[in-house]
mmCIF file of C-alpha atoms in Angstrom:
data_model
loop_
_atom_site.group_PDB
_atom_site.id
_atom_site.type_symbol
_atom_site.label_atom_id
_atom_site.label_comp_id
_atom_site.label_asym_id
_atom_site.label_seq_id
_atom_site.Cartn_x
_atom_site.Cartn_y
_atom_site.Cartn_z
ATOM 1 C CA MET A 183 113.606 204.514 66.483
ATOM 2 C CA GLU A 184 110.228 205.693 67.977
ATOM 3 C CA TYR A 185 108.322 203.348 70.052
ATOM 4 C CA LEU A 186 104.574 204.168 69.955
ATOM 5 C CA PHE A 187 105.274 207.785 69.272
ATOM 6 C CA LEU A 188 107.624 208.058 72.547
ATOM 7 C CA ARG A 189 110.991 207.607 73.208
ATOM 8 C CA ARG A 190 111.666 204.356 75.063
ATOM 9 C CA ARG A 191 112.791 206.095 78.226
ATOM 10 C CA GLU A 192 109.488 208.125 78.158
ATOM 11 C CA THR A 193 107.179 204.901 77.778
ATOM 12 C CA ARG A 194 107.817 203.579 81.315
ATOM 13 C CA SER A 195 105.172 205.503 82.941
ATOM 14 C CA THR A 196 102.624 205.545 79.956
ATOM 15 C CA SER A 197 99.900 203.114 80.138
ATOM 16 C CA GLN A 198 98.750 200.732 77.536
ATOM 17 C CA ARG A 199 95.552 202.714 77.312
ATOM 18 C CA GLN A 200 97.436 205.871 76.693
ATOM 19 C CA LYS A 201 99.433 204.189 74.057
ATOM 20 C CA ASN A 202 96.547 202.757 72.293
ATOM 21 C CA LEU A 203 94.547 206.241 72.447
ATOM 22 C CA LEU A 204 97.685 207.944 70.888
ATOM 23 C CA PHE A 205 97.631 205.578 68.034
ATOM 24 C CA LYS A 206 94.155 206.089 67.502
ATOM 25 C CA ALA A 207 94.461 209.881 67.427
ATOM 26 C CA ALA A 208 97.291 209.350 64.995
ATOM 27 C CA GLU A 209 95.504 207.218 62.660
ATOM 28 C CA LYS A 210 92.671 209.426 62.477
ATOM 29 C CA HIS A 211 94.917 212.296 61.555
ATOM 30 C CA TRP A 212 96.719 210.209 59.115
ATOM 31 C CA LYS A 213 93.305 209.165 57.310
ATOM 32 C CA GLU A 214 92.398 212.735 57.299
ATOM 33 C CA GLU A 215 95.624 213.887 55.564
ATOM 34 C CA ILE A 216 94.927 210.978 52.991
ATOM 35 C CA VAL A 217 91.610 212.493 51.935
ATOM 36 C CA MET A 218 92.683 216.083 52.205
ATOM 37 C CA ARG A 219 95.701 215.624 50.055
ATOM 38 C CA GLY A 220 94.636 212.500 47.717
ATOM 39 C CA ARG A 221 97.969 211.096 48.294
ATOM 40 C CA ASN A 222 99.215 207.347 48.749
ATOM 41 C CA ASN A 223 98.688 206.517 52.146
ATOM 42 C CA ARG A 224 102.130 205.048 52.580
ATOM 43 C CA GLU A 225 103.533 208.533 51.797
ATOM 44 C CA ILE A 226 101.824 210.236 54.790
ATOM 45 C CA ASP A 227 103.642 211.373 58.020
ATOM 46 C CA CYS A 228 102.782 213.688 60.691
ATOM 47 C CA LEU A 229 104.455 215.205 63.848
ATOM 48 C CA ILE A 230 103.698 212.342 65.819
ATOM 49 C CA TYR A 231 103.441 209.489 63.513
ATOM 50 C CA LYS A 232 106.629 208.539 61.353
ATOM 51 C CA LYS A 233 105.379 205.476 59.298
ATOM 52 C CA ASN A 234 108.444 203.829 58.326
ATOM 53 C CA GLN A 235 109.788 204.020 62.047
ATOM 54 C CA THR A 236 107.008 203.159 64.174
ATOM 55 C CA ILE A 237 106.060 199.883 65.291
ATOM 56 C CA PHE A 238 102.861 198.986 67.417
ATOM 57 C CA GLY A 239 103.230 196.581 70.192
ATOM 58 C CA ILE A 240 106.839 196.696 70.243
ATOM 59 C CA ASP A 241 107.002 197.361 73.964
ATOM 60 C CA VAL A 242 105.373 194.048 74.804
ATOM 61 C CA ALA A 243 106.825 191.833 72.153
ATOM 62 C CA LEU A 244 110.476 192.788 72.490
ATOM 63 C CA LYS A 245 110.643 190.457 75.550
ATOM 64 C CA ALA A 246 108.427 187.761 73.970
ATOM 65 C CA ALA A 247 110.255 187.859 70.790
ATOM 66 C CA ARG A 248 113.825 187.270 72.833
ATOM 67 C CA GLN A 249 112.353 184.236 74.537
ATOM 68 C CA ALA A 250 110.404 182.858 71.634
ATOM 69 C CA GLY A 251 113.358 183.761 69.160
ATOM 70 C CA LYS A 252 110.388 184.734 66.739
ATOM 71 C CA VAL A 253 108.211 187.681 66.056
ATOM 72 C CA TYR A 254 104.776 187.800 64.196
ATOM 73 C CA LEU A 255 104.149 190.743 61.783
ATOM 74 C CA VAL A 256 100.484 191.952 60.967
ATOM 75 C CA GLU A 257 99.262 194.791 59.489
ATOM 76 C CA GLY A 258 96.986 196.643 62.179
ATOM 77 C CA ALA A 259 96.838 197.643 65.791
ATOM 78 C CA PRO A 260 93.660 195.465 66.296
ATOM 79 C CA ASP A 261 95.623 192.325 65.121
ATOM 80 C CA VAL A 262 98.222 192.867 67.882
ATOM 81 C CA MET A 263 95.720 193.255 70.429
ATOM 82 C CA ARG A 264 93.652 190.334 69.522
ATOM 83 C CA LEU A 265 96.988 188.007 69.220
ATOM 84 C CA GLN A 266 98.161 189.422 72.566
ATOM 85 C CA SER A 267 94.489 188.380 74.059
ATOM 86 C CA ILE A 268 94.883 185.009 73.228
ATOM 87 C CA GLY A 269 98.570 184.603 74.802
ATOM 88 C CA ILE A 270 100.798 185.591 71.498
ATOM 89 C CA GLY A 271 102.958 188.600 73.018
ATOM 90 C CA ASN A 272 105.272 188.599 70.248
ATOM 91 C CA ALA A 273 103.224 190.281 67.651
ATOM 92 C CA ILE A 274 103.867 193.708 66.091
ATOM 93 C CA ALA A 275 101.936 195.806 63.505
ATOM 94 C CA THR A 276 102.708 198.850 61.043
ATOM 95 C CA LEU A 277 99.427 200.224 60.972
ATOM 96 C CA GLY A 278 99.685 199.448 57.376
ATOM 97 C CA GLY A 279 101.051 196.747 55.114
ATOM 98 C CA THR A 280 104.904 197.852 54.038
ATOM 99 C CA TRP A 281 107.372 197.189 56.464
ATOM 100 C CA SER A 282 110.908 199.210 55.953
ATOM 101 C CA GLU A 283 114.391 197.949 56.845
ATOM 102 C CA THR A 284 114.640 200.548 59.758
ATOM 103 C CA GLN A 285 111.622 198.702 61.365
ATOM 104 C CA LEU A 286 112.770 195.077 60.525
ATOM 105 C CA ASN A 287 116.274 196.266 61.860
ATOM 106 C CA GLU A 288 114.783 196.314 65.386
ATOM 107 C CA PHE A 289 114.627 192.407 65.740
ATOM 108 C CA SER A 290 117.830 191.865 63.785
ATOM 109 C CA LYS A 291 120.133 192.353 66.778
ATOM 110 C CA PHE A 292 118.205 189.679 68.567
ATOM 111 C CA GLY A 293 118.335 186.992 66.024
ATOM 112 C CA CYS A 294 114.877 186.595 65.893
ATOM 113 C CA SER A 295 113.186 184.808 62.942
ATOM 114 C CA ILE A 296 110.012 186.507 61.060
ATOM 115 C CA CYS A 297 106.629 185.229 60.557
ATOM 116 C CA PHE A 298 104.210 187.108 58.473
ATOM 117 C CA ILE A 299 100.416 186.579 58.851
ATOM 118 C CA PRO A 300 98.711 188.432 55.979
ATOM 119 C CA ASP A 301 95.244 189.871 55.976
ATOM 120 C CA ASN A 302 93.174 187.518 53.728
ATOM 121 C CA ASP A 303 91.841 190.034 51.290
ATOM 122 C CA VAL A 304 89.693 189.302 48.241
ATOM 123 C CA PRO A 305 91.269 189.868 45.126
ATOM 124 C CA LYS A 306 90.272 192.966 43.198
ATOM 125 C CA ASP A 307 90.252 194.536 39.798
ATOM 126 C CA GLY A 308 91.315 191.059 38.098
ATOM 127 C CA SER A 309 94.384 190.679 40.311
ATOM 128 C CA LYS A 310 95.306 187.084 41.191
ATOM 129 C CA PHE A 311 96.120 188.101 44.752
ATOM 130 C CA GLY A 312 94.577 189.979 47.500
ATOM 131 C CA VAL A 313 96.397 192.997 48.933
ATOM 132 C CA GLY A 314 97.525 191.193 51.942
ATOM 133 C CA ASP A 315 99.327 188.555 49.964
ATOM 134 C CA GLN A 316 101.062 191.244 47.841
ATOM 135 C CA PHE A 317 102.267 193.126 50.978
ATOM 136 C CA VAL A 318 104.023 190.038 52.286
ATOM 137 C CA PHE A 319 105.352 189.099 48.866
ATOM 138 C CA LYS A 320 107.371 192.425 48.847
ATOM 139 C CA ASN A 321 108.092 192.376 53.038
ATOM 140 C CA GLY A 322 108.986 188.746 52.572
ATOM 141 C CA LYS A 323 111.646 189.476 49.990
ATOM 142 C CA THR A 324 113.159 192.452 52.074
ATOM 143 C CA ALA A 325 113.340 190.247 55.263
ATOM 144 C CA LEU A 326 115.131 187.571 52.929
ATOM 145 C CA GLU A 327 117.656 190.137 51.814
ATOM 146 C CA MET A 328 118.350 191.136 55.419
ATOM 147 C CA GLY A 329 119.218 187.702 56.411
ATOM 148 C CA PHE A 330 116.132 186.756 58.272
ATOM 149 C CA ASN A 331 114.547 183.285 58.300
ATOM 150 C CA VAL A 332 111.299 184.097 57.015
ATOM 151 C CA SER A 333 107.920 182.096 57.490
ATOM 152 C CA VAL A 334 104.359 182.923 56.831
ATOM 153 C CA ARG A 335 100.944 181.766 58.843
ATOM 154 C CA GLU A 336 97.865 182.168 56.113
ATOM 155 C CA LEU A 337 94.513 182.527 57.256
ATOM 156 C CA PRO A 338 92.059 180.213 55.651
ATOM 157 C CA THR A 339 90.534 181.256 52.363
ATOM 158 C CA ALA A 340 87.057 182.833 52.661
ATOM 159 C CA GLU A 341 84.553 184.818 50.272
ATOM 160 C CA HIS A 342 85.027 187.961 52.567
ATOM 161 C CA LYS A 343 87.789 189.779 53.967
ATOM 162 C CA GLN A 344 89.529 188.039 57.051
ATOM 163 C CA ASP A 345 92.119 189.446 59.239
ATOM 164 C CA PRO A 346 93.915 188.017 62.525
ATOM 165 C CA ASP A 347 91.511 190.247 64.605
ATOM 166 C CA SER A 348 88.373 188.788 63.039
ATOM 167 C CA TYR A 349 89.545 185.309 62.749
ATOM 168 C CA LEU A 350 91.595 184.267 65.735
ATOM 169 C CA THR A 351 89.202 184.783 68.288
ATOM 170 C CA ASP A 352 90.870 181.812 70.481
ATOM 171 C CA LEU A 353 94.022 179.953 70.719
ATOM 172 C CA SER A 354 92.587 176.603 69.114
ATOM 173 C CA LYS A 355 92.318 178.653 65.932
ATOM 174 C CA TRP A 356 95.714 180.009 65.915
ATOM 175 C CA GLU A 357 97.183 176.416 66.222
ATOM 176 C CA THR A 358 95.304 175.483 63.397
ATOM 177 C CA LEU A 359 97.206 177.886 61.157
ATOM 178 C CA GLU A 360 100.205 176.082 59.475
ATOM 179 C CA GLU A 361 103.574 177.896 59.320
ATOM 180 C CA LYS A 362 105.304 177.708 55.955
ATOM 181 C CA ASP A 363 108.538 178.620 54.977
ATOM 182 C CA PHE A 364 108.226 182.080 52.839
ATOM 183 C CA ILE A 365 109.935 180.788 49.762
ATOM 184 C CA LEU A 366 107.696 177.660 49.464
ATOM 185 C CA TRP A 367 104.699 179.654 50.291
ATOM 186 C CA TYR A 368 105.543 182.128 47.819
ATOM 187 C CA ALA A 369 106.095 179.088 45.126
ATOM 188 C CA GLN A 370 102.764 177.582 46.033
ATOM 189 C CA LYS A 371 101.168 181.001 45.442
ATOM 190 C CA HIS A 372 102.736 181.430 41.821
ATOM 191 C CA PHE A 373 103.239 177.875 40.409
ATOM 192 C CA GLU A 374 101.536 174.774 40.580
ATOM 193 C CA THR A 375 100.260 173.320 43.933
ATOM 194 C CA ASN A 376 101.116 169.898 45.945
ATOM 195 C CA PRO A 377 104.941 169.795 44.995
ATOM 196 C CA SER A 378 107.145 166.801 45.605
ATOM 197 C CA ASN A 379 109.715 166.941 48.108
ATOM 198 C CA GLU A 380 112.266 167.091 45.147
ATOM 199 C CA ASP A 381 110.141 170.024 43.748
ATOM 200 C CA LYS A 382 110.492 171.747 47.229
ATOM 201 C CA ARG A 383 114.097 171.244 47.450
ATOM 202 C CA ILE A 384 114.834 172.685 44.124
ATOM 203 C CA ARG A 385 112.425 175.721 44.466
ATOM 204 C CA ARG A 386 114.135 176.527 47.836
ATOM 205 C CA LYS A 387 117.461 176.703 46.031
ATOM 206 C CA ALA A 388 116.385 178.494 42.879
ATOM 207 C CA LEU A 389 113.496 180.770 44.223
ATOM 208 C CA PRO A 390 115.417 183.502 45.405
ATOM 209 C CA THR A 391 116.532 184.294 41.954
ATOM 210 C CA VAL A 392 113.168 184.408 40.691
ATOM 211 C CA ILE A 393 111.288 186.371 43.163
ATOM 212 C CA PRO A 394 110.745 189.885 41.471
#
């Protein structure tokens, strides 16, 4: 597992500014590769960027995650830096939407629970859900299958795209976000709203068999 493009033993003398610059350089190269090759962005790797192994912010998040017993998963580096700026140190990102088992395994050894904070994307092309939600549907299922306790903190619905970086400008906004069990959140997205307590109990028991 590569941490911020450098082996862990090499990061001790690397400043946060240097790490951020490395990520920006890699992200620029990565986007150029997409344009040149016309490939799906989740398939692009380069010499200093292995997408399914790299985790932005893990050097800070490991200690905070051990203490809190939880890690917050977001999409982009600016989201991590925003959360860190308001005191949420246990936040990490992939610079994209898909989390691999290799990445998630980094936290299984600590017994951490996982909380996803999806981007609030406006649905496109007739889709019922935005891209951020669709990522969490998939990633949450993967995390459940790996044995994690999984939850979701969802940003308020808006007419335009919102992400943690743009919305969570202070701790008070963070505290207004309700944390929901992933299975119940998934059910509320796909089925009727405002279920009774008995409905919740039945769904929690049955839903793992119906999440595609």
